Short mmCIF file of C-alpha atoms in Angstrom, two decimals:
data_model
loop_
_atom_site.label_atom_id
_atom_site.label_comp_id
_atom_site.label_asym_id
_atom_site.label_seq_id
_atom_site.Cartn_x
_atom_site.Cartn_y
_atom_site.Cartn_z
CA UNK Z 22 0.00 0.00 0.00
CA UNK Z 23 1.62 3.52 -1.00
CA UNK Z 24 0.45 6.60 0.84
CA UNK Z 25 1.60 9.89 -0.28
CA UNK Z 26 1.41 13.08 2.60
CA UNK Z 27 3.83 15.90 2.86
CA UNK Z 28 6.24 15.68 5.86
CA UNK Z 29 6.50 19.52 7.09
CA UNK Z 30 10.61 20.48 8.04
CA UNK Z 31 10.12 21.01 11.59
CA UNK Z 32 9.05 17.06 11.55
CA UNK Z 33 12.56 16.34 10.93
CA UNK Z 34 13.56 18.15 13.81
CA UNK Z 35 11.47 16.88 16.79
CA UNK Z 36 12.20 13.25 16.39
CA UNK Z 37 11.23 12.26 19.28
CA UNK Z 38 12.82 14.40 21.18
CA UNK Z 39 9.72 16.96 22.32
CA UNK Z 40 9.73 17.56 26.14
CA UNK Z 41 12.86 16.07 25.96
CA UNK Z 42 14.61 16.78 29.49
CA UNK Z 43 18.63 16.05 29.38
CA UNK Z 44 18.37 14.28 33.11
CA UNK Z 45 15.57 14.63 35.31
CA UNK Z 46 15.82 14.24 39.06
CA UNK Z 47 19.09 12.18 38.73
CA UNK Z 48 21.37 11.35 41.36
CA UNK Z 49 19.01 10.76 44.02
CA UNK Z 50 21.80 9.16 46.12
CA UNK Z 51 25.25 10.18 47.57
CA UNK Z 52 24.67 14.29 45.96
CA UNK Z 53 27.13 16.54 47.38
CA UNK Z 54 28.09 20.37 46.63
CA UNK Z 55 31.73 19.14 48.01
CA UNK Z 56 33.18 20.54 45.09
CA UNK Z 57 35.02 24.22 45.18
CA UNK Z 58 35.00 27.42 43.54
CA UNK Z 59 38.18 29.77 42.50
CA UNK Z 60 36.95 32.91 43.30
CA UNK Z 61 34.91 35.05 45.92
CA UNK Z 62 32.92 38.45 45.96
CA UNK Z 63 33.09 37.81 41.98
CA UNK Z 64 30.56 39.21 38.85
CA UNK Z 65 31.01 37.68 35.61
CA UNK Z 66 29.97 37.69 32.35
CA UNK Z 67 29.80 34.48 30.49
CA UNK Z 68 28.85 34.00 26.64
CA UNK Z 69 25.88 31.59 25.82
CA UNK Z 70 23.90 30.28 23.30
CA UNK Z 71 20.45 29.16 22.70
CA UNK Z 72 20.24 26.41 20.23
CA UNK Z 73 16.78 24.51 19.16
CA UNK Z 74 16.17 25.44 22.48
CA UNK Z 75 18.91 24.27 24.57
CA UNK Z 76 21.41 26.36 26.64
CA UNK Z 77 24.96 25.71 26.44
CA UNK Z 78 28.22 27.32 27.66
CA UNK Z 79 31.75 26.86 26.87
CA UNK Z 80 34.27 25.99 29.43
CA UNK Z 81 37.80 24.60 29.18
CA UNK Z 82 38.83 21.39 30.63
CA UNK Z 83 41.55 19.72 30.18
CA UNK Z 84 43.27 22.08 27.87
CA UNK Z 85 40.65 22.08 25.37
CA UNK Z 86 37.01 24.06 24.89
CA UNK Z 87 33.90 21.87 25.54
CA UNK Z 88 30.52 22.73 24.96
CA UNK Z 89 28.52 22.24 28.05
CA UNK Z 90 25.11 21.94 28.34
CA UNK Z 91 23.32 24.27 31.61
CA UNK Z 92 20.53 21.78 32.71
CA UNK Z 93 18.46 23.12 35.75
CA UNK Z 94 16.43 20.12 35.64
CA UNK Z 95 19.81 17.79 36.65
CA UNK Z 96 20.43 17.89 40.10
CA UNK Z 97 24.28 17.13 38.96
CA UNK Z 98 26.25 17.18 36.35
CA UNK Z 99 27.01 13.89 33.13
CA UNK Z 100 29.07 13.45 30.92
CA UNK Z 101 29.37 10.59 28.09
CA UNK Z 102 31.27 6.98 28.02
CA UNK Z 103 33.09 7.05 25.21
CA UNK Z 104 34.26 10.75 24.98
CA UNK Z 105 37.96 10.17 25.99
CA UNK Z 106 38.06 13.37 28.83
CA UNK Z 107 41.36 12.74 30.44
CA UNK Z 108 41.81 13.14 34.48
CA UNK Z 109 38.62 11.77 35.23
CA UNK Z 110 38.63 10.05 38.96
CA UNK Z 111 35.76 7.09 39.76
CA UNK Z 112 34.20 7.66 42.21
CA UNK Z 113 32.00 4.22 42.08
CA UNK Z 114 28.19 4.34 40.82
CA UNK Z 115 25.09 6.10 41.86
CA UNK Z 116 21.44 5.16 40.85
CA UNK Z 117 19.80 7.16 38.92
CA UNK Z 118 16.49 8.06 37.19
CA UNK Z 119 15.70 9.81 34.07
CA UNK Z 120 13.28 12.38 32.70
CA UNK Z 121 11.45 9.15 31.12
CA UNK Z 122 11.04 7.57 34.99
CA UNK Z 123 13.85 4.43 33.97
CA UNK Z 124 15.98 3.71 36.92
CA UNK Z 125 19.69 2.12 36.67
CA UNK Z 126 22.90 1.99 38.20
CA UNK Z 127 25.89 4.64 36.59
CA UNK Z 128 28.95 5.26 37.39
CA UNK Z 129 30.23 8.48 38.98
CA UNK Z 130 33.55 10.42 37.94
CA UNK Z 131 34.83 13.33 39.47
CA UNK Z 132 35.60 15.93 36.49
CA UNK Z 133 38.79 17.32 35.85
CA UNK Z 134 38.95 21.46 37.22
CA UNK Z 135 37.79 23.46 34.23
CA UNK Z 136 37.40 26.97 33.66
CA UNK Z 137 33.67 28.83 33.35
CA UNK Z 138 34.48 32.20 32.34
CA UNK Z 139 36.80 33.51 35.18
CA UNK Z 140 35.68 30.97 37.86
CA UNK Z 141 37.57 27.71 37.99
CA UNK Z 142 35.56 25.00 39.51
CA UNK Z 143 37.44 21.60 40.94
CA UNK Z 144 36.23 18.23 42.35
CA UNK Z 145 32.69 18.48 40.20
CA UNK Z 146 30.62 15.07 40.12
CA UNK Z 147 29.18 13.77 37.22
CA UNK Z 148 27.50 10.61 36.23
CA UNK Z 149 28.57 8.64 33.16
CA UNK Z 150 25.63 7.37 30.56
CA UNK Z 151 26.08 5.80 26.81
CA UNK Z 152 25.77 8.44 24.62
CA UNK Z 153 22.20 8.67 23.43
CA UNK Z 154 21.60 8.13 19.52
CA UNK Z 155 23.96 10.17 18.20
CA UNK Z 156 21.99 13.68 19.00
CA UNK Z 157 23.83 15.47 21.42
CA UNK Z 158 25.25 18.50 20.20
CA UNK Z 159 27.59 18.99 23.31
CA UNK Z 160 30.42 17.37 25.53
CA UNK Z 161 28.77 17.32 29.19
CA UNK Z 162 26.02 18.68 31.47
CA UNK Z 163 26.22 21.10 34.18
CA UNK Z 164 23.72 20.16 36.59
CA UNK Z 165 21.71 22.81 39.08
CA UNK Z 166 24.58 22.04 41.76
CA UNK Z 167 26.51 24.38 40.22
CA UNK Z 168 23.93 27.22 41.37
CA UNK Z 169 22.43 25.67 44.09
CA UNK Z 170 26.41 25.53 45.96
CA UNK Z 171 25.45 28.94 46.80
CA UNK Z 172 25.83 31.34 43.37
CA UNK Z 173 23.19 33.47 41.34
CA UNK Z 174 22.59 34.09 37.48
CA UNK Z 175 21.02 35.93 35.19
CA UNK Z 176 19.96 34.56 31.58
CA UNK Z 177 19.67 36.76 28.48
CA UNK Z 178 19.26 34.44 25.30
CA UNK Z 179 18.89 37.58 22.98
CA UNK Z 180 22.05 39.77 24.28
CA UNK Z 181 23.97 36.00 24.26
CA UNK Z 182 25.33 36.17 27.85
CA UNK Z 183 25.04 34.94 31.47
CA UNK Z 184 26.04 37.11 34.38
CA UNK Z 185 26.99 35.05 37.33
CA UNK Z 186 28.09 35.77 40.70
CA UNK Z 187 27.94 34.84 44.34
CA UNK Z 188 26.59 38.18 45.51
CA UNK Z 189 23.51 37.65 47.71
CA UNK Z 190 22.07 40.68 47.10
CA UNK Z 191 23.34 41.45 43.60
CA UNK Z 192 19.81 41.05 41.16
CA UNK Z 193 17.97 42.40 44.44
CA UNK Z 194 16.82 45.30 42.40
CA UNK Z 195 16.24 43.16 39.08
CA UNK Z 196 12.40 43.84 37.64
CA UNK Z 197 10.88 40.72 37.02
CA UNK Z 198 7.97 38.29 38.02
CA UNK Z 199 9.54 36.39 41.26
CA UNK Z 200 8.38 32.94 41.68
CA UNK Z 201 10.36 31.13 44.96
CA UNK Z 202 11.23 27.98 44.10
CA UNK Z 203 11.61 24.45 46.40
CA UNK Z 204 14.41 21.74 45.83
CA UNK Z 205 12.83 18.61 45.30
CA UNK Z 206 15.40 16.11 44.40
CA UNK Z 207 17.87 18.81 44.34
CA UNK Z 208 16.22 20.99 41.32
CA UNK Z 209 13.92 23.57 41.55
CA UNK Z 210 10.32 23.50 41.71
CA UNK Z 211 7.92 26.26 41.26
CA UNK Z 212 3.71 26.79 40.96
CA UNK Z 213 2.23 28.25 37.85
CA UNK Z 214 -1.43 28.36 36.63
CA UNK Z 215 -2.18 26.33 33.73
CA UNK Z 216 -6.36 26.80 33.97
CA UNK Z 217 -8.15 29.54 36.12
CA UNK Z 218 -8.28 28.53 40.00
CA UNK Z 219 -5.54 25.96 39.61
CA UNK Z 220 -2.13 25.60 40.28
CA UNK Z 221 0.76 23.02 39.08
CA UNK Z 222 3.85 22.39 40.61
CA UNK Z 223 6.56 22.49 37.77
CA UNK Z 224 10.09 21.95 37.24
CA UNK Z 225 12.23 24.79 36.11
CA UNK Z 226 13.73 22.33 33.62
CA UNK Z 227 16.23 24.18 30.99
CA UNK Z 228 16.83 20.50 30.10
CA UNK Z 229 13.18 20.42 28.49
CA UNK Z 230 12.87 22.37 25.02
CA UNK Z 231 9.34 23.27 25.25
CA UNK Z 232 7.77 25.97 26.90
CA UNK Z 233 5.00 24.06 28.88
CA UNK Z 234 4.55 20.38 29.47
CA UNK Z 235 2.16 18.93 31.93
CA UNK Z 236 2.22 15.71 34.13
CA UNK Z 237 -0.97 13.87 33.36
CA UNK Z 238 -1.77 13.12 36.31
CA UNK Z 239 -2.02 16.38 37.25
CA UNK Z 240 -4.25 17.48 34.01
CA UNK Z 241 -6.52 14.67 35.21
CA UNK Z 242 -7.16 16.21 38.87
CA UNK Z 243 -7.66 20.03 36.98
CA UNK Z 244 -10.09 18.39 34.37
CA UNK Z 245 -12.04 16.43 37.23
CA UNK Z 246 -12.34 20.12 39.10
CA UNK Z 247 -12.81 22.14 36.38
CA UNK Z 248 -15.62 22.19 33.42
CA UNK Z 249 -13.46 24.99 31.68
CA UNK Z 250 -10.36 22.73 31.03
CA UNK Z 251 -12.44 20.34 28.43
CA UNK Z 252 -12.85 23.38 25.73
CA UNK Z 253 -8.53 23.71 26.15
CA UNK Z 254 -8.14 20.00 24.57
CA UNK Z 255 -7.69 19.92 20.83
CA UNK Z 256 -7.28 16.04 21.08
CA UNK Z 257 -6.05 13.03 22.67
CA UNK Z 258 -3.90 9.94 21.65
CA UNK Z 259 -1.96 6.88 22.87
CA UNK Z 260 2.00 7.29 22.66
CA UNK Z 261 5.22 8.22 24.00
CA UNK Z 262 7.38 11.25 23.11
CA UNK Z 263 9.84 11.45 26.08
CA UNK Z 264 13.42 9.99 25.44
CA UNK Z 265 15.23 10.03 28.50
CA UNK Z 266 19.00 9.04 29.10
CA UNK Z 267 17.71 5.51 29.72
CA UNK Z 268 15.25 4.72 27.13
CA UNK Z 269 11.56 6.47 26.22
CA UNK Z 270 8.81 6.56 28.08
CA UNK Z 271 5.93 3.96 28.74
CA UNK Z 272 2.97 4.70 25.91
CA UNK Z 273 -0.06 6.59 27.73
CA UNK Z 274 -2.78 8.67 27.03
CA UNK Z 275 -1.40 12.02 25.62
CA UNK Z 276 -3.82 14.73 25.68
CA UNK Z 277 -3.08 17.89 23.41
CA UNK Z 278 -3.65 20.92 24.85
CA UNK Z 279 -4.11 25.12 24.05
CA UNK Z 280 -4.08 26.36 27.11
CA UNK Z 281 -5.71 29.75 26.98
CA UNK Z 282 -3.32 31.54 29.42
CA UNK Z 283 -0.52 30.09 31.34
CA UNK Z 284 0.20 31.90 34.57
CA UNK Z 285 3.94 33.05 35.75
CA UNK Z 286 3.09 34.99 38.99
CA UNK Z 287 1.26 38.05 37.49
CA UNK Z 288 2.08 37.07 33.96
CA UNK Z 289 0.24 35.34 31.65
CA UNK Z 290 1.32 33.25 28.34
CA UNK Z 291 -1.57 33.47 26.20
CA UNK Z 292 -2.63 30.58 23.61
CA UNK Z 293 -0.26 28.09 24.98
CA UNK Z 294 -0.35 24.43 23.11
CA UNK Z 295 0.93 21.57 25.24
CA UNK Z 296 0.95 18.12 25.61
CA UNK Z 297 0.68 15.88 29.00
CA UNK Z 298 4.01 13.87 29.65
CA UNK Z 299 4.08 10.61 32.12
CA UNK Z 300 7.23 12.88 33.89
CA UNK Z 301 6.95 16.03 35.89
CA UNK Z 302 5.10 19.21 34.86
CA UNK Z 303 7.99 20.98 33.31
CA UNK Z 304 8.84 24.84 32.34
CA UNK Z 305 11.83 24.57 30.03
CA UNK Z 306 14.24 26.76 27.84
CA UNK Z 307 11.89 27.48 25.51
CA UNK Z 308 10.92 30.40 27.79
CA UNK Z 309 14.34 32.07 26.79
CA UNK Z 310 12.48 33.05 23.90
CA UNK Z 311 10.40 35.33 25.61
CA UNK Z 312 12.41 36.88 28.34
CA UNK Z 313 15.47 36.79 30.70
CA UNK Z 314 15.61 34.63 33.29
CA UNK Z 315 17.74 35.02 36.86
CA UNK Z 316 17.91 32.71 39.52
CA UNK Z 317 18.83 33.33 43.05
CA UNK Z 318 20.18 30.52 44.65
CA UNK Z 319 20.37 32.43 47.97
CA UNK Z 320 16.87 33.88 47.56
CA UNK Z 321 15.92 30.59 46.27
CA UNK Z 322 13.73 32.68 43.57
CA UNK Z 323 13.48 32.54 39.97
CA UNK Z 324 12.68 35.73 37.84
CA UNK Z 325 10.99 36.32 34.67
CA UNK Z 326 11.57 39.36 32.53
CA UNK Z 327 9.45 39.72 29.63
CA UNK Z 328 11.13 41.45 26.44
CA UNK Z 329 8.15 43.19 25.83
CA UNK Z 330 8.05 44.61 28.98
CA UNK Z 331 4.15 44.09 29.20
CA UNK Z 332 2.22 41.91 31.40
CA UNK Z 333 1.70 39.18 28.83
CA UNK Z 334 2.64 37.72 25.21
CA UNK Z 335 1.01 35.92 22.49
CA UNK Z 336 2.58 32.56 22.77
CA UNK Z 337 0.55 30.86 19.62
CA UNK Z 338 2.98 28.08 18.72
CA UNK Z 339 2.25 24.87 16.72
CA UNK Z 340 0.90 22.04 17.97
CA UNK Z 341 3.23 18.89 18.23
CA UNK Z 342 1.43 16.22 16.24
CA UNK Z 343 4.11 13.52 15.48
CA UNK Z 344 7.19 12.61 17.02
CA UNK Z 345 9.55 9.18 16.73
CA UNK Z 346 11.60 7.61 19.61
CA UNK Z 347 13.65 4.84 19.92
CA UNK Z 348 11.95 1.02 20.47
CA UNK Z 349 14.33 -2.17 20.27
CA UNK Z 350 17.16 0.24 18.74
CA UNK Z 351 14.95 1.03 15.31
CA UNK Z 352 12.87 4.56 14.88
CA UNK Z 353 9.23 4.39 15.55
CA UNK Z 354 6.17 6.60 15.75
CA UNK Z 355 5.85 7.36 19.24
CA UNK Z 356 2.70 9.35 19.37
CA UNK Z 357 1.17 11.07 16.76
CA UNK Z 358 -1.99 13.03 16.84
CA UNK Z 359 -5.19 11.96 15.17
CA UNK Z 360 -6.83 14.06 12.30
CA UNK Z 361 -3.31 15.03 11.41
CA UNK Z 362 -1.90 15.09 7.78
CA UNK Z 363 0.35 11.99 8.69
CA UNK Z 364 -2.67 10.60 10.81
CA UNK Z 365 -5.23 11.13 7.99
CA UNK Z 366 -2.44 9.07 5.16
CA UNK Z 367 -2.04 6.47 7.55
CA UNK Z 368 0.74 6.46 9.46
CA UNK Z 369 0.07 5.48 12.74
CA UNK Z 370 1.90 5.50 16.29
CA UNK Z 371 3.77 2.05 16.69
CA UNK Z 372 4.93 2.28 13.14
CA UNK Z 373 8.54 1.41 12.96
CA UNK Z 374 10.34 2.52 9.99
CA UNK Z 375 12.46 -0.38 8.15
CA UNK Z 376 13.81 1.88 5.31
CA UNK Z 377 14.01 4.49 3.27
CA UNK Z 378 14.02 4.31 -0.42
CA UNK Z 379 15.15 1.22 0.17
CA UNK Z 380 18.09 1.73 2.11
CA UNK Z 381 17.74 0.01 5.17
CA UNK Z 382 18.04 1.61 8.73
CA UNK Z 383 18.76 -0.80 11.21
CA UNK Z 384 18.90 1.81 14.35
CA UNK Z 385 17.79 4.87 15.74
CA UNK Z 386 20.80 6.71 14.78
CA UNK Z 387 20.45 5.97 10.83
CA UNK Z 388 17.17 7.62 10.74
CA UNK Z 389 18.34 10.62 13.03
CA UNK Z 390 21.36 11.08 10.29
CA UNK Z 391 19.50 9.87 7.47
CA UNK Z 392 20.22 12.89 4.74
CA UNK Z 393 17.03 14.49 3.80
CA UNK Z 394 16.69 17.35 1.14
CA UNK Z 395 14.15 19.75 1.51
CA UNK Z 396 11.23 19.43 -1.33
CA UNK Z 397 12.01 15.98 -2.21
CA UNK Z 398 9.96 12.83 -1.72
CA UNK Z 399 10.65 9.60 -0.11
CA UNK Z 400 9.59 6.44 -0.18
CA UNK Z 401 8.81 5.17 3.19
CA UNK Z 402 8.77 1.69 4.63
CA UNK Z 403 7.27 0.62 7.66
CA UNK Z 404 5.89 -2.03 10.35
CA UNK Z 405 2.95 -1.76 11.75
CA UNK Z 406 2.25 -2.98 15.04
CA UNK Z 407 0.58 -5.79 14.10
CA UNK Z 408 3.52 -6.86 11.88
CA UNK Z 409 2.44 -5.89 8.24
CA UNK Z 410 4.43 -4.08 6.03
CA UNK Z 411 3.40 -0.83 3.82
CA UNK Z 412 4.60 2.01 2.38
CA UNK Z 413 4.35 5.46 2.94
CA UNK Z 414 5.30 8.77 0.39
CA UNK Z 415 6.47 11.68 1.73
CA UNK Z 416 7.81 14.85 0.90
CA UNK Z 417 10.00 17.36 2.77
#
């Protein structure tokens, strides 16, 4: 059977990978803030970036720049088997659990000291994982540890730069909309409004890409309460979209969301779409877009700064509707979203793909790095879950 639909470019990018958070909650056991800090009574200024909505840093370790990934929603830092960092000490193995709720056993390495902008830091922990499919875009994580030890920062995605210090009082007089936070495995937790008269307790997850994602079980107690949350649901499916360090998450009822208003202390995100995760509520990076950011470790606060400089913004993004993760090593539709382009040609979640235009992709990684040209159509062929085989058209 040959289906022909058009496969819109941002497809290619999600993969999978929406709500993605880095490491969630990790290192439940043995965390310390043991390691040390260069400097005292310090300000700095520290280049950034924001990349498909992930915020990295460069630091040098071990005589050479790495790109480093900032991760509020790690409660320490990782790094990657395989990369060949030289000086790292073991420290044994810790269990851990990832943003997808798998649990396992890692091992822990002490990092080598490496150099954030003027600070050196020493004796930082870090847990080791496999590298995950190929996607990272960056040599390690720094976990919330290196805030919560006792420093502050602010965030500005659109002037490119981080100021960070270990000045109580320094962003005392910072504008924003102040939401205190809790630790809660060691990251930070806050309360935002996603419906009128109801709260959710969220992590501040840079980890996450997406602006908004909600724990379904929490949407479940707001929809039982509420009558207003039913008109904010533009649909519902079985899937999985969450790929954590240790595999993606169980398939569950998704339920697609456009929230309209989600509330930031006295600020409101209006028209925001979501989707319900089997993980924590999560605010991530995505909010970057929209404003600065500073968090005071001391104050144990987190502000938002809008760019606008009004009391609200127009949110409006797209709806996720597709997304692939990895099952038994091989690329499958995780969840997709019925009534859909892809839905209505008959792709559906559970498909696992087998090839493309007859080249064969026997893992995860070959479809992630599979070379795609926009405007040009492929022949796709998949699995069903019931074990048939068909083929599917699509165009980039």
């Amino acid at each position: 059977m040959k289906i022909i639909y058009k496969m819109k470019k941002r497809i290619s990018i999600l993969i999978g990978m929406i709500a993605f958070s880095i490491i969630s909650m990790a290192q439940m056991r043995n965390y310390n803030t043991n390691f040390e800090y260069s400097l005292q009574n310090f300000v700095d200024t520290i280049p950034i970036e924001l990349e498909n909505n992930q915020l990295f840093v460069r630091v040098q370790m071990g005589g050479k720049w790495r790109r480093i990934c900032l991760d509020t929603g790690s409660s320490q830092g990782a790094v990657y088997a395989g990369e060949h960092l030289q000086g790292l000490q073991e420290l044994g193995n810790v269990v851990s659990r990832d943003a997808a709720g798998h649990s396992d056993t890692v091992r822990v390495v002490q990092l080598p000291p490496f150099q954030l902008g003027k600070l050196s830091v020493s004796g930082y922990v870090a847990s080791v994982y496999p590298r995950r499919h190929g996607r990272q875009q960056y040599d390690a994580i720094l976990g919330f540890d290196i805030l919560n030890k006792g420093l502050c920062c602010k965030i500005d995605a659109r002037q490119g730069f981080m100021v960070l210090t270990d000045r109580r009082d320094f962003f005392d007089d910072e504008p924003g909309y102040g939401i205190r936070y809790k630790l809660k495995w060691f990251v930070p937790y806050i309360y935002v409004s996603p419906f009128m008269r109801h709260i959710d307790e969220v992590l501040f997850d840079t980890g996450s890409r997406q602006l908004y994602t909600m724990n379904k079980q929490s949407f479940d107690t707001h929809a039982f309460k509420s009558k207003n949350v039913g008109s904010q649901i533009e649909g519902r499916s079985e899937g999985s979209f969450v790929i954590g360090q240790l595999g993606a998450e169980r398939t569950d009822e998704v339920v697609f969301l456009k929230l309209d208003r989600l509330k930031w202390d006295d600020f409101n995100f209006t028209n925001v779409r979501a989707i319900t995760t089997q993980g924590a509520s999560r605010i991530g990076a995505k909010i970057l877009d929209y404003g600065t950011i500073t968090i005071n470790g001391f104050r144990r606060k987190i502000f938002f700064q809008p760019y606008n400089s009004c009391d609200s913004i127009d949110v409006n993004n797209e709806q996720l509707h597709i997304a692939y993760v990895p099952r038994n090593g091989r690329a499958t539709v995780g969840l997709i979203l019925e009534d859909c382009d892809e839905f209505r040609s008959g792709l559906r979640q559970g498909d696992t793909i087998k090839a493309i235009n007859g080249q064969p992709l026997n893992t995860f990684d070959d479809f992630l790095k599979y070379p795609f040209v926009e405007g040009r159509e492929y022949n796709i062929t998949v699995r069903t879950k019931e074990g048939s085989v068909k083929s599917v058209m699509m165009k980039r």
